[in-house]
Amino acid sequence: MLHTDEVLSTIRMLHSEHLDVRAVTLALNINDCATPNADQMCKKVQHKIMTRASRLVEVCDEVGDKYGIPVTNKRIAISPASTLLAGHGQAAALKLAQTLDLVADLCRVDFVGGFSALVQKGISAGSQAVLDSLPEVLSSTKRVCSSINAASRKAGINMDALHQLGHIIPAIAKADEQNKGFAAAKLVVFANIPEDNPFMAGAYMGAGEPEAAINIGVSGPGVVDSALRRRIAGARDSNKKLTLAELAEEIKLSSFRVTRVGELIGREVAEKLETSFGIVDLSLAPTPTVGDSIGEILKTLGIAHVGAPGSTAAIAMLNDAVKKGGLFASSSVGGLSGAFIPVSEDATLADAVNRGHLVLEKLEAMTSVCSVGLDMILIPGDTPPATIAAIMADEMAIGVINNKTTATRLVPIPGGKAGDKIDFGGLFGASPILEIRNCGASNDFVHFGGRIPAPLQSLGN
């Protein structure tokens, strides 16, 4: 139970600091829907999801209204589609995606994730069907999201998969040219993908998960920023010196409160749906709204221009403090839990790109200590496939060597050039297209293909 002072603090967060439950995600194992007949498989998938998820939105709204905490997105995540598609081809993959899109509409959820494949050590027939179908699937559906795990600490980096994805990602964007290539924003390429992540586009249900679970994503950049501003102002007024260690402690306390709220709501949703409660993912996921920004937190911490020296250290401190605060609040913290830096979804980060303070190379450095990676990065539409593959390989290497989750969500803008501003609207925001330097200089490296072996630390057990 939340104590009275925590409830009052939560109300303040809600009304002035942009606290919300960013996502309630119902994760479902649909492996038992497998059948040699594609039409029958799709019928079984629709029946199972409708049986479990038809009341999800209703219950989320009911619980959100009860506590006065809005649930921004309601989502479904399934076990990897590649498993169901074993023995099937592209036609079946498209039918499955269309079914998922239909069910998402019927259940009134915002997205359905799990049109996914795990290819870190090799590409199965079912995984290849997923990869081959992605341009048509993501451009022709509204709510279907995909994730591909192309690297892991134990397996290394599958360069053959990244080479394919270097061609597939521009093809996805080209197929959705009328929407500025937005369909590519529904694909995330991971290293060390978590099995219980509630955030899209990377959510899927892993093999070690229960039959069904409710996973919660609670965000609160505005909460953290407001707490830091109050602490700094208080120290200034009392003429006391404030250290970074003390600011990290303030972040921990804010994260603790937010996590408690998330678990309260998640457990009640799970109980009403007669479903297992999974995890709380406390990831500071920004929105384009002013006051709801990771970039603003960095500025409050004394980084005048996001991307300046010190930006990586500041994001490392933020990420670590968020994890510590969340872990103290709950034994069910999971997913990614840390700080996201999706450029187009964070107005301050996008402004830093526009002003030339934040470039791709600095973003990559910051991803070595944040929770995800190169997220919502808009790139020129004519970026060579091998260069796209090499950018992904660099990010995978950070994850593999450091035994952490990293990912890329790259959006080539058809016809777009570096500096052009693209506005996707809503939570996906707006950003200038980033300049990609040294295009084509990695071609020979990528074309060697094969697999970059797992690092020495993979032998630890």
PDB file of C-alpha atoms in Angstrom, residues 89-331:
ATOM      1  CA  GLY A  89       6.537 -18.427 -46.061  1.00  0.00           C
ATOM      2  CA  GLN A  90       5.957 -14.735 -46.689  1.00  0.00           C
ATOM      3  CA  ALA A  91       2.275 -15.173 -47.555  1.00  0.00           C
ATOM      4  CA  ALA A  92       1.558 -16.705 -44.161  1.00  0.00           C
ATOM      5  CA  ALA A  93       3.646 -14.035 -42.456  1.00  0.00           C
ATOM      6  CA  LEU A  94       1.519 -11.316 -44.012  1.00  0.00           C
ATOM      7  CA  LYS A  95      -1.707 -13.120 -43.025  1.00  0.00           C
ATOM      8  CA  LEU A  96      -0.472 -13.393 -39.443  1.00  0.00           C
ATOM      9  CA  ALA A  97       0.444  -9.684 -39.344  1.00  0.00           C
ATOM     10  CA  GLN A  98      -2.947  -8.707 -40.746  1.00  0.00           C
ATOM     11  CA  THR A  99      -4.616 -10.847 -38.092  1.00  0.00           C
ATOM     12  CA  LEU A 100      -2.588  -9.182 -35.354  1.00  0.00           C
ATOM     13  CA  ASP A 101      -3.530  -5.760 -36.725  1.00  0.00           C
ATOM     14  CA  LEU A 102      -7.214  -6.727 -36.804  1.00  0.00           C
ATOM     15  CA  VAL A 103      -7.153  -8.080 -33.257  1.00  0.00           C
ATOM     16  CA  ALA A 104      -5.376  -4.964 -32.001  1.00  0.00           C
ATOM     17  CA  ASP A 105      -8.147  -2.885 -33.537  1.00  0.00           C
ATOM     18  CA  LEU A 106     -10.895  -5.080 -32.049  1.00  0.00           C
ATOM     19  CA  CYS A 107      -9.271  -4.924 -28.602  1.00  0.00           C
ATOM     20  CA  ARG A 108      -8.687  -1.156 -29.020  1.00  0.00           C
ATOM     21  CA  VAL A 109      -5.009  -1.441 -28.063  1.00  0.00           C
ATOM     22  CA  ASP A 110      -2.416   0.945 -29.439  1.00  0.00           C
ATOM     23  CA  PHE A 111       0.190  -1.571 -30.605  1.00  0.00           C
ATOM     24  CA  VAL A 112       0.919  -5.254 -30.774  1.00  0.00           C
ATOM     25  CA  GLY A 113       4.538  -6.351 -30.568  1.00  0.00           C
ATOM     26  CA  GLY A 114       6.200  -9.678 -31.194  1.00  0.00           C
ATOM     27  CA  PHE A 115       6.367  -9.905 -34.969  1.00  0.00           C
ATOM     28  CA  SER A 116       9.889 -10.821 -34.049  1.00  0.00           C
ATOM     29  CA  ALA A 117      12.820 -13.143 -34.642  1.00  0.00           C
ATOM     30  CA  LEU A 118      15.898 -14.101 -32.638  1.00  0.00           C
ATOM     31  CA  VAL A 119      18.779 -14.454 -35.083  1.00  0.00           C
ATOM     32  CA  GLN A 120      21.872 -13.787 -32.983  1.00  0.00           C
ATOM     33  CA  LYS A 121      23.475 -17.120 -33.912  1.00  0.00           C
ATOM     34  CA  GLY A 122      21.761 -17.931 -37.188  1.00  0.00           C
ATOM     35  CA  ILE A 123      18.591 -17.479 -39.195  1.00  0.00           C
ATOM     36  CA  SER A 124      15.947 -20.210 -39.124  1.00  0.00           C
ATOM     37  CA  ALA A 125      13.341 -20.642 -41.846  1.00  0.00           C
ATOM     38  CA  GLY A 126      10.682 -19.007 -39.661  1.00  0.00           C
ATOM     39  CA  SER A 127      12.990 -16.101 -38.875  1.00  0.00           C
ATOM     40  CA  GLN A 128      13.759 -15.645 -42.562  1.00  0.00           C
ATOM     41  CA  ALA A 129      10.036 -15.475 -43.279  1.00  0.00           C
ATOM     42  CA  VAL A 130       9.755 -12.660 -40.744  1.00  0.00           C
ATOM     43  CA  LEU A 131      12.705 -10.768 -42.226  1.00  0.00           C
ATOM     44  CA  ASP A 132      11.521 -11.137 -45.819  1.00  0.00           C
ATOM     45  CA  SER A 133       8.009  -9.945 -44.989  1.00  0.00           C
ATOM     46  CA  LEU A 134       8.959  -6.855 -42.949  1.00  0.00           C
ATOM     47  CA  PRO A 135       8.679  -4.217 -45.721  1.00  0.00           C
ATOM     48  CA  GLU A 136       5.145  -5.278 -46.613  1.00  0.00           C
ATOM     49  CA  VAL A 137       4.061  -6.106 -43.064  1.00  0.00           C
ATOM     50  CA  LEU A 138       5.175  -2.874 -41.393  1.00  0.00           C
ATOM     51  CA  SER A 139       4.051  -0.609 -44.214  1.00  0.00           C
ATOM     52  CA  SER A 140       0.604  -2.181 -44.591  1.00  0.00           C
ATOM     53  CA  THR A 141      -0.374  -2.510 -40.912  1.00  0.00           C
ATOM     54  CA  LYS A 142      -1.010   0.258 -38.400  1.00  0.00           C
ATOM     55  CA  ARG A 143      -0.299  -1.364 -35.048  1.00  0.00           C
ATOM     56  CA  VAL A 144       2.095  -4.254 -35.669  1.00  0.00           C
ATOM     57  CA  CYS A 145       5.632  -3.794 -34.324  1.00  0.00           C
ATOM     58  CA  SER A 146       8.724  -5.900 -34.864  1.00  0.00           C
ATOM     59  CA  SER A 147      11.986  -6.620 -33.091  1.00  0.00           C
ATOM     60  CA  ILE A 148      14.992  -8.575 -34.294  1.00  0.00           C
ATOM     61  CA  ASN A 149      17.671  -9.760 -31.875  1.00  0.00           C
ATOM     62  CA  ALA A 150      20.868  -9.863 -33.922  1.00  0.00           C
ATOM     63  CA  ALA A 151      23.495 -10.148 -31.198  1.00  0.00           C
ATOM     64  CA  SER A 152      24.062 -11.407 -27.666  1.00  0.00           C
ATOM     65  CA  ARG A 153      26.820 -11.779 -25.128  1.00  0.00           C
ATOM     66  CA  LYS A 154      26.821 -15.569 -25.598  1.00  0.00           C
ATOM     67  CA  ALA A 155      26.529 -15.681 -29.393  1.00  0.00           C
ATOM     68  CA  GLY A 156      28.345 -12.590 -30.637  1.00  0.00           C
ATOM     69  CA  ILE A 157      27.081 -10.477 -33.553  1.00  0.00           C
ATOM     70  CA  ASN A 158      25.363 -11.961 -36.603  1.00  0.00           C
ATOM     71  CA  MET A 159      26.753  -9.779 -39.374  1.00  0.00           C
ATOM     72  CA  ASP A 160      24.806 -11.688 -42.040  1.00  0.00           C
ATOM     73  CA  ALA A 161      21.568 -10.697 -40.303  1.00  0.00           C
ATOM     74  CA  LEU A 162      22.702  -7.069 -40.020  1.00  0.00           C
ATOM     75  CA  HIS A 163      23.681  -7.064 -43.707  1.00  0.00           C
ATOM     76  CA  GLN A 164      20.159  -8.177 -44.597  1.00  0.00           C
ATOM     77  CA  LEU A 165      18.637  -5.609 -42.250  1.00  0.00           C
ATOM     78  CA  GLY A 166      20.761  -2.903 -43.850  1.00  0.00           C
ATOM     79  CA  HIS A 167      18.753  -3.542 -47.022  1.00  0.00           C
ATOM     80  CA  ILE A 168      15.432  -4.308 -45.317  1.00  0.00           C
ATOM     81  CA  ILE A 169      15.190  -1.111 -43.249  1.00  0.00           C
ATOM     82  CA  PRO A 170      15.388   1.253 -46.278  1.00  0.00           C
ATOM     83  CA  ALA A 171      12.915  -1.030 -48.064  1.00  0.00           C
ATOM     84  CA  ILE A 172      10.469  -0.647 -45.171  1.00  0.00           C
ATOM     85  CA  ALA A 173      10.805   3.135 -45.316  1.00  0.00           C
ATOM     86  CA  LYS A 174      10.464   3.172 -49.111  1.00  0.00           C
ATOM     87  CA  ALA A 175       7.285   1.066 -48.931  1.00  0.00           C
ATOM     88  CA  ASP A 176       5.848   3.689 -46.572  1.00  0.00           C
ATOM     89  CA  GLU A 177       7.095   6.713 -48.499  1.00  0.00           C
ATOM     90  CA  GLN A 178       3.703   8.424 -48.301  1.00  0.00           C
ATOM     91  CA  ASN A 179       4.186   8.594 -44.501  1.00  0.00           C
ATOM     92  CA  LYS A 180       7.829   9.746 -44.712  1.00  0.00           C
ATOM     93  CA  GLY A 181       9.062   6.216 -44.012  1.00  0.00           C
ATOM     94  CA  PHE A 182       7.413   6.039 -40.595  1.00  0.00           C
ATOM     95  CA  ALA A 183       6.933   2.250 -40.837  1.00  0.00           C
ATOM     96  CA  ALA A 184      10.659   1.829 -40.120  1.00  0.00           C
ATOM     97  CA  ALA A 185      10.017   3.310 -36.657  1.00  0.00           C
ATOM     98  CA  LYS A 186       8.095   0.118 -35.829  1.00  0.00           C
ATOM     99  CA  LEU A 187      11.249  -2.022 -36.063  1.00  0.00           C
ATOM    100  CA  VAL A 188      13.948  -2.296 -33.388  1.00  0.00           C
ATOM    101  CA  VAL A 189      17.174  -4.275 -33.822  1.00  0.00           C
ATOM    102  CA  PHE A 190      18.552  -5.508 -30.497  1.00  0.00           C
ATOM    103  CA  ALA A 191      21.548  -6.979 -28.777  1.00  0.00           C
ATOM    104  CA  ASN A 192      20.597  -8.910 -25.612  1.00  0.00           C
ATOM    105  CA  ILE A 193      16.859  -8.352 -26.012  1.00  0.00           C
ATOM    106  CA  PRO A 194      14.903  -8.559 -22.715  1.00  0.00           C
ATOM    107  CA  GLU A 195      12.051 -11.056 -22.571  1.00  0.00           C
ATOM    108  CA  ASP A 196       9.691  -8.875 -20.530  1.00  0.00           C
ATOM    109  CA  ASN A 197      10.011  -5.385 -22.018  1.00  0.00           C
ATOM    110  CA  PRO A 198       6.624  -3.581 -22.137  1.00  0.00           C
ATOM    111  CA  PHE A 199       7.817  -0.760 -24.419  1.00  0.00           C
ATOM    112  CA  MET A 200       7.281  -0.716 -28.180  1.00  0.00           C
ATOM    113  CA  ALA A 201       8.526  -1.361 -30.700  1.00  0.00           C
ATOM    114  CA  GLY A 202      10.679  -3.942 -28.912  1.00  0.00           C
ATOM    115  CA  ALA A 203       8.116  -5.738 -26.750  1.00  0.00           C
ATOM    116  CA  TYR A 204       7.764  -9.486 -27.160  1.00  0.00           C
ATOM    117  CA  MET A 205       7.174 -12.440 -24.831  1.00  0.00           C
ATOM    118  CA  GLY A 206      10.275 -14.516 -24.192  1.00  0.00           C
ATOM    119  CA  ALA A 207      10.536 -18.276 -23.887  1.00  0.00           C
ATOM    120  CA  GLY A 208      11.060 -18.161 -20.127  1.00  0.00           C
ATOM    121  CA  GLU A 209       7.881 -16.214 -19.422  1.00  0.00           C
ATOM    122  CA  PRO A 210       4.517 -17.559 -18.158  1.00  0.00           C
ATOM    123  CA  GLU A 211       1.501 -18.195 -20.349  1.00  0.00           C
ATOM    124  CA  ALA A 212       0.354 -14.608 -19.868  1.00  0.00           C
ATOM    125  CA  ALA A 213       1.583 -11.637 -17.845  1.00  0.00           C
ATOM    126  CA  ILE A 214       0.927  -7.950 -17.280  1.00  0.00           C
ATOM    127  CA  ASN A 215       4.071  -5.836 -17.645  1.00  0.00           C
ATOM    128  CA  ILE A 216       4.051  -2.150 -16.743  1.00  0.00           C
ATOM    129  CA  GLY A 217       6.091   0.676 -18.206  1.00  0.00           C
ATOM    130  CA  VAL A 218       6.116   3.740 -15.966  1.00  0.00           C
ATOM    131  CA  SER A 219       7.845   6.879 -17.151  1.00  0.00           C
ATOM    132  CA  GLY A 220       8.595  10.128 -15.403  1.00  0.00           C
ATOM    133  CA  PRO A 221      11.322  12.409 -16.782  1.00  0.00           C
ATOM    134  CA  GLY A 222       9.288  15.385 -15.628  1.00  0.00           C
ATOM    135  CA  VAL A 223       9.087  13.961 -12.110  1.00  0.00           C
ATOM    136  CA  VAL A 224      12.856  13.532 -11.892  1.00  0.00           C
ATOM    137  CA  ASP A 225      13.589  16.938 -13.406  1.00  0.00           C
ATOM    138  CA  SER A 226      11.204  18.725 -11.041  1.00  0.00           C
ATOM    139  CA  ALA A 227      12.701  16.955  -8.017  1.00  0.00           C
ATOM    140  CA  LEU A 228      16.204  17.960  -9.086  1.00  0.00           C
ATOM    141  CA  ARG A 229      15.171  21.567  -9.676  1.00  0.00           C
ATOM    142  CA  ARG A 230      13.608  21.777  -6.220  1.00  0.00           C
ATOM    143  CA  ARG A 231      16.702  20.306  -4.595  1.00  0.00           C
ATOM    144  CA  ILE A 232      19.052  22.651  -6.446  1.00  0.00           C
ATOM    145  CA  ALA A 233      16.885  25.698  -5.677  1.00  0.00           C
ATOM    146  CA  GLY A 234      16.719  24.724  -2.002  1.00  0.00           C
ATOM    147  CA  ALA A 235      20.482  24.407  -1.779  1.00  0.00           C
ATOM    148  CA  ARG A 236      20.926  27.749  -3.519  1.00  0.00           C
ATOM    149  CA  ASP A 237      18.489  29.491  -1.176  1.00  0.00           C
ATOM    150  CA  SER A 238      20.242  28.102   1.898  1.00  0.00           C
ATOM    151  CA  ASN A 239      23.684  28.751   0.439  1.00  0.00           C
ATOM    152  CA  LYS A 240      24.663  25.091   0.751  1.00  0.00           C
ATOM    153  CA  LYS A 241      26.964  23.231  -1.606  1.00  0.00           C
ATOM    154  CA  LEU A 242      25.244  20.414  -3.468  1.00  0.00           C
ATOM    155  CA  THR A 243      27.197  17.479  -4.898  1.00  0.00           C
ATOM    156  CA  LEU A 244      26.426  15.110  -7.762  1.00  0.00           C
ATOM    157  CA  ALA A 245      26.155  12.276  -5.237  1.00  0.00           C
ATOM    158  CA  GLU A 246      23.338  14.142  -3.504  1.00  0.00           C
ATOM    159  CA  LEU A 247      21.602  14.766  -6.820  1.00  0.00           C
ATOM    160  CA  ALA A 248      21.896  11.066  -7.637  1.00  0.00           C
ATOM    161  CA  GLU A 249      20.181  10.341  -4.325  1.00  0.00           C
ATOM    162  CA  GLU A 250      17.323  12.670  -5.310  1.00  0.00           C
ATOM    163  CA  ILE A 251      16.906  10.758  -8.586  1.00  0.00           C
ATOM    164  CA  LYS A 252      16.784   7.493  -6.629  1.00  0.00           C
ATOM    165  CA  LEU A 253      14.020   8.789  -4.359  1.00  0.00           C
ATOM    166  CA  SER A 254      11.927   9.991  -7.301  1.00  0.00           C
ATOM    167  CA  SER A 255      12.388   6.667  -9.077  1.00  0.00           C
ATOM    168  CA  PHE A 256      11.326   4.845  -5.932  1.00  0.00           C
ATOM    169  CA  ARG A 257       8.021   6.725  -5.771  1.00  0.00           C
ATOM    170  CA  VAL A 258       7.269   6.272  -9.461  1.00  0.00           C
ATOM    171  CA  THR A 259       7.995   2.536  -9.301  1.00  0.00           C
ATOM    172  CA  ARG A 260       5.671   2.078  -6.340  1.00  0.00           C
ATOM    173  CA  VAL A 261       2.848   3.724  -8.274  1.00  0.00           C
ATOM    174  CA  GLY A 262       3.504   1.516 -11.299  1.00  0.00           C
ATOM    175  CA  GLU A 263       3.449  -1.680  -9.308  1.00  0.00           C
ATOM    176  CA  LEU A 264       0.237  -0.695  -7.530  1.00  0.00           C
ATOM    177  CA  ILE A 265      -1.574  -0.143 -10.817  1.00  0.00           C
ATOM    178  CA  GLY A 266      -0.001  -3.146 -12.543  1.00  0.00           C
ATOM    179  CA  ARG A 267      -0.946  -5.606  -9.844  1.00  0.00           C
ATOM    180  CA  GLU A 268      -4.542  -4.366  -9.776  1.00  0.00           C
ATOM    181  CA  VAL A 269      -4.860  -4.637 -13.575  1.00  0.00           C
ATOM    182  CA  ALA A 270      -3.420  -8.158 -13.440  1.00  0.00           C
ATOM    183  CA  GLU A 271      -5.792  -9.185 -10.665  1.00  0.00           C
ATOM    184  CA  LYS A 272      -8.856  -7.918 -12.513  1.00  0.00           C
ATOM    185  CA  LEU A 273      -7.772  -9.751 -15.681  1.00  0.00           C
ATOM    186  CA  GLU A 274      -6.930 -12.900 -13.673  1.00  0.00           C
ATOM    187  CA  THR A 275      -3.439 -12.786 -15.135  1.00  0.00           C
ATOM    188  CA  SER A 276       0.041 -13.030 -13.613  1.00  0.00           C
ATOM    189  CA  PHE A 277       1.777  -9.773 -12.744  1.00  0.00           C
ATOM    190  CA  GLY A 278       5.129  -9.602 -14.490  1.00  0.00           C
ATOM    191  CA  ILE A 279       7.396  -6.596 -14.010  1.00  0.00           C
ATOM    192  CA  VAL A 280       7.592  -2.840 -13.657  1.00  0.00           C
ATOM    193  CA  ASP A 281       9.889  -1.263 -16.230  1.00  0.00           C
ATOM    194  CA  LEU A 282      10.907   2.124 -14.887  1.00  0.00           C
ATOM    195  CA  SER A 283      12.372   3.628 -18.017  1.00  0.00           C
ATOM    196  CA  LEU A 284      12.541   7.388 -18.274  1.00  0.00           C
ATOM    197  CA  ALA A 285      10.949   7.469 -21.715  1.00  0.00           C
ATOM    198  CA  PRO A 286      10.479  11.069 -22.845  1.00  0.00           C
ATOM    199  CA  THR A 287       7.760  12.587 -24.992  1.00  0.00           C
ATOM    200  CA  PRO A 288       7.872  15.700 -27.205  1.00  0.00           C
ATOM    201  CA  THR A 289       5.972  17.572 -24.464  1.00  0.00           C
ATOM    202  CA  VAL A 290       7.961  20.363 -22.825  1.00  0.00           C
ATOM    203  CA  GLY A 291       8.795  19.281 -19.277  1.00  0.00           C
ATOM    204  CA  ASP A 292       8.899  15.581 -20.132  1.00  0.00           C
ATOM    205  CA  SER A 293      12.442  15.310 -21.459  1.00  0.00           C
ATOM    206  CA  ILE A 294      15.664  13.453 -20.707  1.00  0.00           C
ATOM    207  CA  GLY A 295      17.515  16.340 -22.326  1.00  0.00           C
ATOM    208  CA  GLU A 296      16.014  18.766 -19.813  1.00  0.00           C
ATOM    209  CA  ILE A 297      17.275  16.587 -16.963  1.00  0.00           C
ATOM    210  CA  LEU A 298      20.793  16.755 -18.388  1.00  0.00           C
ATOM    211  CA  LYS A 299      20.501  20.539 -18.580  1.00  0.00           C
ATOM    212  CA  THR A 300      19.329  20.662 -14.968  1.00  0.00           C
ATOM    213  CA  LEU A 301      22.393  18.605 -14.055  1.00  0.00           C
ATOM    214  CA  GLY A 302      24.575  21.335 -15.544  1.00  0.00           C
ATOM    215  CA  ILE A 303      25.103  20.268 -19.162  1.00  0.00           C
ATOM    216  CA  ALA A 304      24.297  23.503 -20.982  1.00  0.00           C
ATOM    217  CA  HIS A 305      24.298  21.864 -24.420  1.00  0.00           C
ATOM    218  CA  VAL A 306      23.255  18.214 -24.648  1.00  0.00           C
ATOM    219  CA  GLY A 307      26.114  16.504 -26.434  1.00  0.00           C
ATOM    220  CA  ALA A 308      28.811  18.597 -24.751  1.00  0.00           C
ATOM    221  CA  PRO A 309      31.601  16.923 -22.746  1.00  0.00           C
ATOM    222  CA  GLY A 310      30.052  15.464 -19.617  1.00  0.00           C
ATOM    223  CA  SER A 311      26.846  14.334 -21.350  1.00  0.00           C
ATOM    224  CA  THR A 312      27.843  10.668 -21.193  1.00  0.00           C
ATOM    225  CA  ALA A 313      28.785  10.892 -17.518  1.00  0.00           C
ATOM    226  CA  ALA A 314      25.509  12.634 -16.708  1.00  0.00           C
ATOM    227  CA  ILE A 315      23.383  10.026 -18.509  1.00  0.00           C
ATOM    228  CA  ALA A 316      25.373   7.276 -16.764  1.00  0.00           C
ATOM    229  CA  MET A 317      24.609   8.775 -13.357  1.00  0.00           C
ATOM    230  CA  LEU A 318      20.943   9.200 -14.266  1.00  0.00           C
ATOM    231  CA  ASN A 319      20.608   5.655 -15.587  1.00  0.00           C
ATOM    232  CA  ASP A 320      22.262   4.101 -12.540  1.00  0.00           C
ATOM    233  CA  ALA A 321      20.252   6.098 -10.023  1.00  0.00           C
ATOM    234  CA  VAL A 322      16.976   5.237 -11.750  1.00  0.00           C
ATOM    235  CA  LYS A 323      17.791   1.524 -11.584  1.00  0.00           C
ATOM    236  CA  LYS A 324      18.781   1.698  -7.911  1.00  0.00           C
ATOM    237  CA  GLY A 325      15.647   3.577  -6.905  1.00  0.00           C
ATOM    238  CA  GLY A 326      13.367   1.248  -8.843  1.00  0.00           C
ATOM    239  CA  LEU A 327      15.022  -1.898  -7.528  1.00  0.00           C
ATOM    240  CA  PHE A 328      14.597  -0.730  -3.936  1.00  0.00           C
ATOM    241  CA  ALA A 329      10.896  -0.079  -4.535  1.00  0.00           C
ATOM    242  CA  SER A 330      10.037  -3.446  -6.056  1.00  0.00           C
ATOM    243  CA  SER A 331      11.347  -6.982  -6.399  1.00  0.00           C
TER     244      SER A 331
END
